[in-house]
Coordinates of C-alpha atoms in Angstrom, one line a residue:
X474 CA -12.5 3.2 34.8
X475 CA -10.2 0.3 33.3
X476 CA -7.1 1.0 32.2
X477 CA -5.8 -2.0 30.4
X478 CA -2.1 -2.9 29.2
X479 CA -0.9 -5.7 31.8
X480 CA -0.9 -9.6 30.4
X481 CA -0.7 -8.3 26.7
X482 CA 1.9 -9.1 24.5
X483 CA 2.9 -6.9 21.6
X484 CA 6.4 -7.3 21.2
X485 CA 9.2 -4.7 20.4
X486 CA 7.9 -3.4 17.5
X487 CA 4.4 -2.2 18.9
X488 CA 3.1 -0.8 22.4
X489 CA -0.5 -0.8 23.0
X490 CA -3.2 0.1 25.5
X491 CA -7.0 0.1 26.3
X492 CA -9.4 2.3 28.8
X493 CA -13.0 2.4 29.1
X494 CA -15.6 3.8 31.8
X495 CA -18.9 4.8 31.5
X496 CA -18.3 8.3 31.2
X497 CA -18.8 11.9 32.7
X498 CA -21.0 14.7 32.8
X499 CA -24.4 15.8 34.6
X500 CA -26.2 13.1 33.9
X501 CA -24.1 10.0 33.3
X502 CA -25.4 6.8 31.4
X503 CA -26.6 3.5 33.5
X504 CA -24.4 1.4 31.7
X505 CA -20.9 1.3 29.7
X506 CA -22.2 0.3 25.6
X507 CA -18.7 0.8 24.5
X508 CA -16.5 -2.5 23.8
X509 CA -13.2 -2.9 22.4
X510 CA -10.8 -5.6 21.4
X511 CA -6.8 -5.9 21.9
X512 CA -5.5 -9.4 20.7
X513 CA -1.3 -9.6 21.2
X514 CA 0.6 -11.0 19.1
X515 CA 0.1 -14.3 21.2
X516 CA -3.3 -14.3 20.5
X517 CA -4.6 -13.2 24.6
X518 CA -7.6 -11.6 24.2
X519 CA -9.2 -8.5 26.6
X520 CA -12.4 -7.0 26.3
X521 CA -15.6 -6.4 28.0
X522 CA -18.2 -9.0 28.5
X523 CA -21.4 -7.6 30.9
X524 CA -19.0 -4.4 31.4
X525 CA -16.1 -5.9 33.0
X526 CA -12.8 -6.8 31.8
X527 CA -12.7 -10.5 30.7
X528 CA -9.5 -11.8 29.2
X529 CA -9.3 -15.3 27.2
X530 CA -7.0 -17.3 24.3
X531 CA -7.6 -16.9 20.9
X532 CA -6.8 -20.0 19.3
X533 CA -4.5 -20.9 16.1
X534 CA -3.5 -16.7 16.1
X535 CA -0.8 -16.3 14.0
X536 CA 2.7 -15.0 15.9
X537 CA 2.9 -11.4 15.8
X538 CA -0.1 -10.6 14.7
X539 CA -2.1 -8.1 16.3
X540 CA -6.2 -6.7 16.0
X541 CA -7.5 -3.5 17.8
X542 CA -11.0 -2.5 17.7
X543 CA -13.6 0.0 20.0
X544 CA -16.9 -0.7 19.2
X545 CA -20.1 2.0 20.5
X546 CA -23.1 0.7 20.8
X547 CA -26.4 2.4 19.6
X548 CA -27.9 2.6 23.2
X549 CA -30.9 4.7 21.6
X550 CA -31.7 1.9 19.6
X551 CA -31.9 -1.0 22.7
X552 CA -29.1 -3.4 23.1
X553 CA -26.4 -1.4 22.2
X554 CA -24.3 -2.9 24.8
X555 CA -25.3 -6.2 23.6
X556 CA -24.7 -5.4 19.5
X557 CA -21.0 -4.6 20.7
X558 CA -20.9 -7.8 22.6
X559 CA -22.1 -9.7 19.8
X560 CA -19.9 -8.1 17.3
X561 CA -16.9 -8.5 19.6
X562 CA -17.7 -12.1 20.2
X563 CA -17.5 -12.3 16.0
X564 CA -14.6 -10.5 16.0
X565 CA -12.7 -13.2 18.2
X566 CA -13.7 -16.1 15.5
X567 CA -12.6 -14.0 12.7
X568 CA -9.4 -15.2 11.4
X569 CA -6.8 -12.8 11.1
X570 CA -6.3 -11.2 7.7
X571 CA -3.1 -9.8 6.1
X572 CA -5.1 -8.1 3.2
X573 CA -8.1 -5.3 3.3
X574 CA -10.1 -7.7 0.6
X575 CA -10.1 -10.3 3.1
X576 CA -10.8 -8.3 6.1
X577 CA -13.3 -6.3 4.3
X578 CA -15.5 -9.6 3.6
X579 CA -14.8 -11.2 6.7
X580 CA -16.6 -8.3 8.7
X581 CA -19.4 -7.6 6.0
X582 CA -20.2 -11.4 6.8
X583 CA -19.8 -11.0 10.2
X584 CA -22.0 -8.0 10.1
X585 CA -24.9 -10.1 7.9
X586 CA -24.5 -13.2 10.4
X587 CA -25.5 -10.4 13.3
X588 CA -27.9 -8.3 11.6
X589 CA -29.8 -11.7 10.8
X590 CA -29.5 -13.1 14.7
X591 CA -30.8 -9.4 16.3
X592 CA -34.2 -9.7 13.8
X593 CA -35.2 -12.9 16.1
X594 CA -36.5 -12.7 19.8
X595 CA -35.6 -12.2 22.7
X596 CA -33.2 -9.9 20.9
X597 CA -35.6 -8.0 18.6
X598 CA -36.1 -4.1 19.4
X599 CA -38.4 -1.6 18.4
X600 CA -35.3 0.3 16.3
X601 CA -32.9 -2.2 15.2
X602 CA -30.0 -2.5 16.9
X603 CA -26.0 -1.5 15.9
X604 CA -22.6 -0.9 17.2
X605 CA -19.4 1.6 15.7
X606 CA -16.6 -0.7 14.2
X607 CA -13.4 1.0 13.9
X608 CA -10.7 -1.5 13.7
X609 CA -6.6 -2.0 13.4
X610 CA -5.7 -5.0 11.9
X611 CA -1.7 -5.6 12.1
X612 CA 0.0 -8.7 10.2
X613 CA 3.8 -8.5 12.0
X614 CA 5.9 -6.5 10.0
X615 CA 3.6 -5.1 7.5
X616 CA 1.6 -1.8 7.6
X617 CA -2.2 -1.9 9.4
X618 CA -5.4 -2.0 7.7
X619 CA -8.5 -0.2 8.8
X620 CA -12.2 -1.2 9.0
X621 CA -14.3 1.4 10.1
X622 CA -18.3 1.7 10.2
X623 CA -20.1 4.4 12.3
X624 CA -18.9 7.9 13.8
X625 CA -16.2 6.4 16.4
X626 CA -12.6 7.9 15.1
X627 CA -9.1 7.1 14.7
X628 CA -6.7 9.9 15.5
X629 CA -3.0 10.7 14.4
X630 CA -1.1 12.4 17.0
X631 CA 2.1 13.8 17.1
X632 CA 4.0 16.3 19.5
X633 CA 1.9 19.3 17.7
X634 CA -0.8 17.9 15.1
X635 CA -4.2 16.5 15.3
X636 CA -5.0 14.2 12.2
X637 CA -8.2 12.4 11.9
X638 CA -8.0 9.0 9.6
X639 CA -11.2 8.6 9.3
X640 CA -14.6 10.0 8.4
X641 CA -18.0 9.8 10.7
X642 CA -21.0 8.0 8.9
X643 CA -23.0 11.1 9.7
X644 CA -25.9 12.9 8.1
X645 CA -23.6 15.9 7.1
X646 CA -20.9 13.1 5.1
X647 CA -23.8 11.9 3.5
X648 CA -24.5 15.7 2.3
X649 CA -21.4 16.2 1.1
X650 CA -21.5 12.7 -0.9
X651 CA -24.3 14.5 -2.7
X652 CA -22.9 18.1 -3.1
X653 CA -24.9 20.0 -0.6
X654 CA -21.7 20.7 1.9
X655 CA -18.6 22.3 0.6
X656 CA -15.6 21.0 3.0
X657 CA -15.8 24.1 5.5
X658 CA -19.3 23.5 6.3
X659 CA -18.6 19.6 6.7
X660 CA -15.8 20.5 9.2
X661 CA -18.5 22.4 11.1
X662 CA -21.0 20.2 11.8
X663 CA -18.9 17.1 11.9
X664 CA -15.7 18.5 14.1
X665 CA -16.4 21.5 15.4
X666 CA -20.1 21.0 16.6
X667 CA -21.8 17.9 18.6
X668 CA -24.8 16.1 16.8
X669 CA -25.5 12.2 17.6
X670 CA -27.2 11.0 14.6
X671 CA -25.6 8.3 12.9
X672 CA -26.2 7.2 9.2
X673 CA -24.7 3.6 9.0
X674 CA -23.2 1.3 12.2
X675 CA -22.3 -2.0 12.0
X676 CA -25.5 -4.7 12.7
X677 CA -27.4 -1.9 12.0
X678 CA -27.1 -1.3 8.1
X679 CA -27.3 2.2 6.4
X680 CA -28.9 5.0 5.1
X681 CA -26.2 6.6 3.0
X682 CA -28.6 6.0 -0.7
X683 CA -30.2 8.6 -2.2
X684 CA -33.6 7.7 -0.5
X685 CA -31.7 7.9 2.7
X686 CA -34.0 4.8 4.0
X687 CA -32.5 2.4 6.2
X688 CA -31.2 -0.6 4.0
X689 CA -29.2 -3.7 5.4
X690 CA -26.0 -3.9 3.9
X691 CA -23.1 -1.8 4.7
X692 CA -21.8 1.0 2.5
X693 CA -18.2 1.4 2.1
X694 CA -17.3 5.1 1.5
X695 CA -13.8 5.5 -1.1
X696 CA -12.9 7.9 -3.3
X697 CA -15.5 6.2 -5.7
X698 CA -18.4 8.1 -3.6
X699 CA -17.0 10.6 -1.1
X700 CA -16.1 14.2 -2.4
X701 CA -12.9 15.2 -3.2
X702 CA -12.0 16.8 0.0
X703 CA -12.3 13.1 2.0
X704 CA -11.2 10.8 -1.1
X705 CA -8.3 10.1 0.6
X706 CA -10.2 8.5 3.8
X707 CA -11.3 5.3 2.4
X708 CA -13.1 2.8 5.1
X709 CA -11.0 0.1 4.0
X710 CA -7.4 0.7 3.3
X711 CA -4.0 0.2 4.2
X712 CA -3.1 2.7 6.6
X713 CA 0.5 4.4 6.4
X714 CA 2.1 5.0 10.1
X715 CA 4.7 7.2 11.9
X716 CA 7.2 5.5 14.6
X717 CA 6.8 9.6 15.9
X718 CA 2.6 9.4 17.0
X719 CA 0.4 7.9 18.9
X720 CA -2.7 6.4 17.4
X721 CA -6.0 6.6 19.2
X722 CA -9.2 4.6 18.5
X723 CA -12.2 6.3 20.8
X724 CA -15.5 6.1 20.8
X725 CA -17.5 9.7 20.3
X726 CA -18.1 10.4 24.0
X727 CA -14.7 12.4 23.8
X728 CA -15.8 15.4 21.4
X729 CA -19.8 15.3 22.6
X730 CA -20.1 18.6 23.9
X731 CA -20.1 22.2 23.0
X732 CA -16.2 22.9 21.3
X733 CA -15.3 19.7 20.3
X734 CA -12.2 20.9 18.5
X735 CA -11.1 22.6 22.0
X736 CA -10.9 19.4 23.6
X737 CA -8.8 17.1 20.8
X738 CA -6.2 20.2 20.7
X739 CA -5.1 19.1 24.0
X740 CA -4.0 15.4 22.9
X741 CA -1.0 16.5 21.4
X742 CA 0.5 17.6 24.9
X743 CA -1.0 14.7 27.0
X744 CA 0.5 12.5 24.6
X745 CA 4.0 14.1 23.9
X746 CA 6.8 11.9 25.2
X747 CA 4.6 8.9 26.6
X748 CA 4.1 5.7 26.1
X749 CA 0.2 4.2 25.2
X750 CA -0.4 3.5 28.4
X751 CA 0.8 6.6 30.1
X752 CA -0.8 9.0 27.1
X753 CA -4.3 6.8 27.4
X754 CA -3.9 7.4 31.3
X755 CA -3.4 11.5 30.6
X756 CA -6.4 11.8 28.4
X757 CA -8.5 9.8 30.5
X758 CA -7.6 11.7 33.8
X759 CA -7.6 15.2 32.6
X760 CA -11.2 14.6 30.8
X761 CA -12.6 13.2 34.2
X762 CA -10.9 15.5 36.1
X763 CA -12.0 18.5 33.6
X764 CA -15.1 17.3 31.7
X765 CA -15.4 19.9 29.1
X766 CA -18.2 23.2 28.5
X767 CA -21.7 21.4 27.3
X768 CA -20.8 17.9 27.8
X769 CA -23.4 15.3 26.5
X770 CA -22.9 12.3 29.1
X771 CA -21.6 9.2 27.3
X772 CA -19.8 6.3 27.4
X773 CA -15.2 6.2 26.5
X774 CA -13.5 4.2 25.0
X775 CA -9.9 4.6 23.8
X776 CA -7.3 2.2 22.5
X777 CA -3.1 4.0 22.3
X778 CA -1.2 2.6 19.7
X779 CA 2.4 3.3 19.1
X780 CA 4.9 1.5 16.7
X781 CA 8.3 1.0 16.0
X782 CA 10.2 2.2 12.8
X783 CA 10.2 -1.4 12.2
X784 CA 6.6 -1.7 11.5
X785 CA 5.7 2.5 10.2
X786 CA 5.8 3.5 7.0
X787 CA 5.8 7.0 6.0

């Protein structure tokens, strides 16, 4: 596993941490798909390149500013590993952005730019290829924004709640877009049970329509299309923090198995009193050390985020 925090730079106002491995259970997977992205507000870099750790300088990054990102790559689709790469590699070109208009087009380009280069060999699969997206962009002194594609999550945690911020581009959302899941049976099937398809990912493009066919484009999902009960968990928004939580980005290997709820109601208690690193150490060690009932072997990935009243608004 890599546990990442040394080298990084966030300042006083926000502490910050990344772990990934390639996972747990009776059958674990060949390779780690998952990426992520920390850039300090120095502008050094960490994420993974052929699995490993690879650090480098991001060039003309503004002071202060800061981008966090975990990426899951569609292994059932071929080069999942590599779509993360890819996408990472884009994200690292991407200039930073101190407005969700700005980010928001930045990425749908970036997603384009890679959807066109994974259509042409050697790259080309048999099912196209796609990665998560669900990413922290953080001008100094001003409150995040989020970009999120796919069914990787960001979680609000505090010393006795679990909050998810985002919603998983799933087939059951995409049911409930249309009426045919009230919000009890969308919590089901979505957080309390473990089903892998995905309905839109990044590269890949999505199949949120009404024909449900894959098209190429991304959808963003607002309170213009989602139902009532998610309205308030736009993609693309400006998020509004707590100096009193940690804030975890993972990737979906956490909640694959049988009581997915079971196992996210222990974050509060691994996290209480620590910093990012040390919470993102506790949840890492006490999943390895007890994977959970009816695990699905897969890939994690988790960045810990904490900030300082300076930066939260609540």
């Amino acid at each position: 596993m890599y546990l990442i925090k040394d080298g990084l730079d966030f300042g006083a106002w926000l502490d910050a941490a990344a772990g990934s491995c390639i996972g747990a259970g009776p059958a674990p997977r060949r390779e780690n798909q998952d990426n992520f992205l920390l850039i300090d507000g120095s502008g050094n870099a960490v994420y993974l390149s052929q699995q490993e750790p690879l650090r480098c300088r991001v060039a003309n990054w503004p002071a202060g500013h800061v981008r966090a990102a975990v990426l899951d790559g569609m292994g059932g689709h071929g080069h999942g590993r590599e779509a993360a790469e890819a996408a990472v590699q884009g994200l690292l070109q991407l200039p930073a952005c101190s407005d969700v208009a700005t980010l928001a087009a930045g990425l749908d380009a970036l997603h384009t730019r890679l959807q066109t280069s994974f259509e042409k060999p050697p790259q080309a699969a048999a099912r196209p290829p796609g990665t998560t997206l669900t990413l922290l962009e953080i001008a100094p002194g001003q409150a995040p924004l989020l970009y999120h594609v796919g069914d990787s999550r960001l979680y609000e945690i505090t010393d006795d709640t679990v909050d998810t911020l985002t919603v998983d581009h799933v087939p059951a959302t995409v049911y409930a877009m249309h009426g045919l899941l009230n919000e009890a049976q969308w919590r089901l099937r979505v957080h309390g049970e473990h089903h892998p398809q995905i309905s839109q990912a990044f590269v890949l493009g999505n199949a949120i329509g009404d024909t449900q066919e894959l098209e190429k484009p991304l959808q963003a999902l607002d309170a213009g299309n989602l139902p009532p009960f998610l309205a308030h968990l736009a993609d693309r928004r400006v998020l509004q923090v707590r100096d009193d939580a940690v804030y975890l980005l993972a990737s979906d290997g956490f909640w694959a198995c049988a009581d997915p709820l079971a196992v996210v109601a222990r974050w509060p208690a691994l996290c209480a009193g620590k910093t990012a690193t040390q919470a993102l150490a506790s949840i890492f060690d006490d999943f390895l050390a007890q994977p959970p009932y009816g695990l699905h072997s897969d890939n994690l990935t988790m960045l810990a985020l904490r900030f300082t009243p300076q930066c939260s608004t609540v």
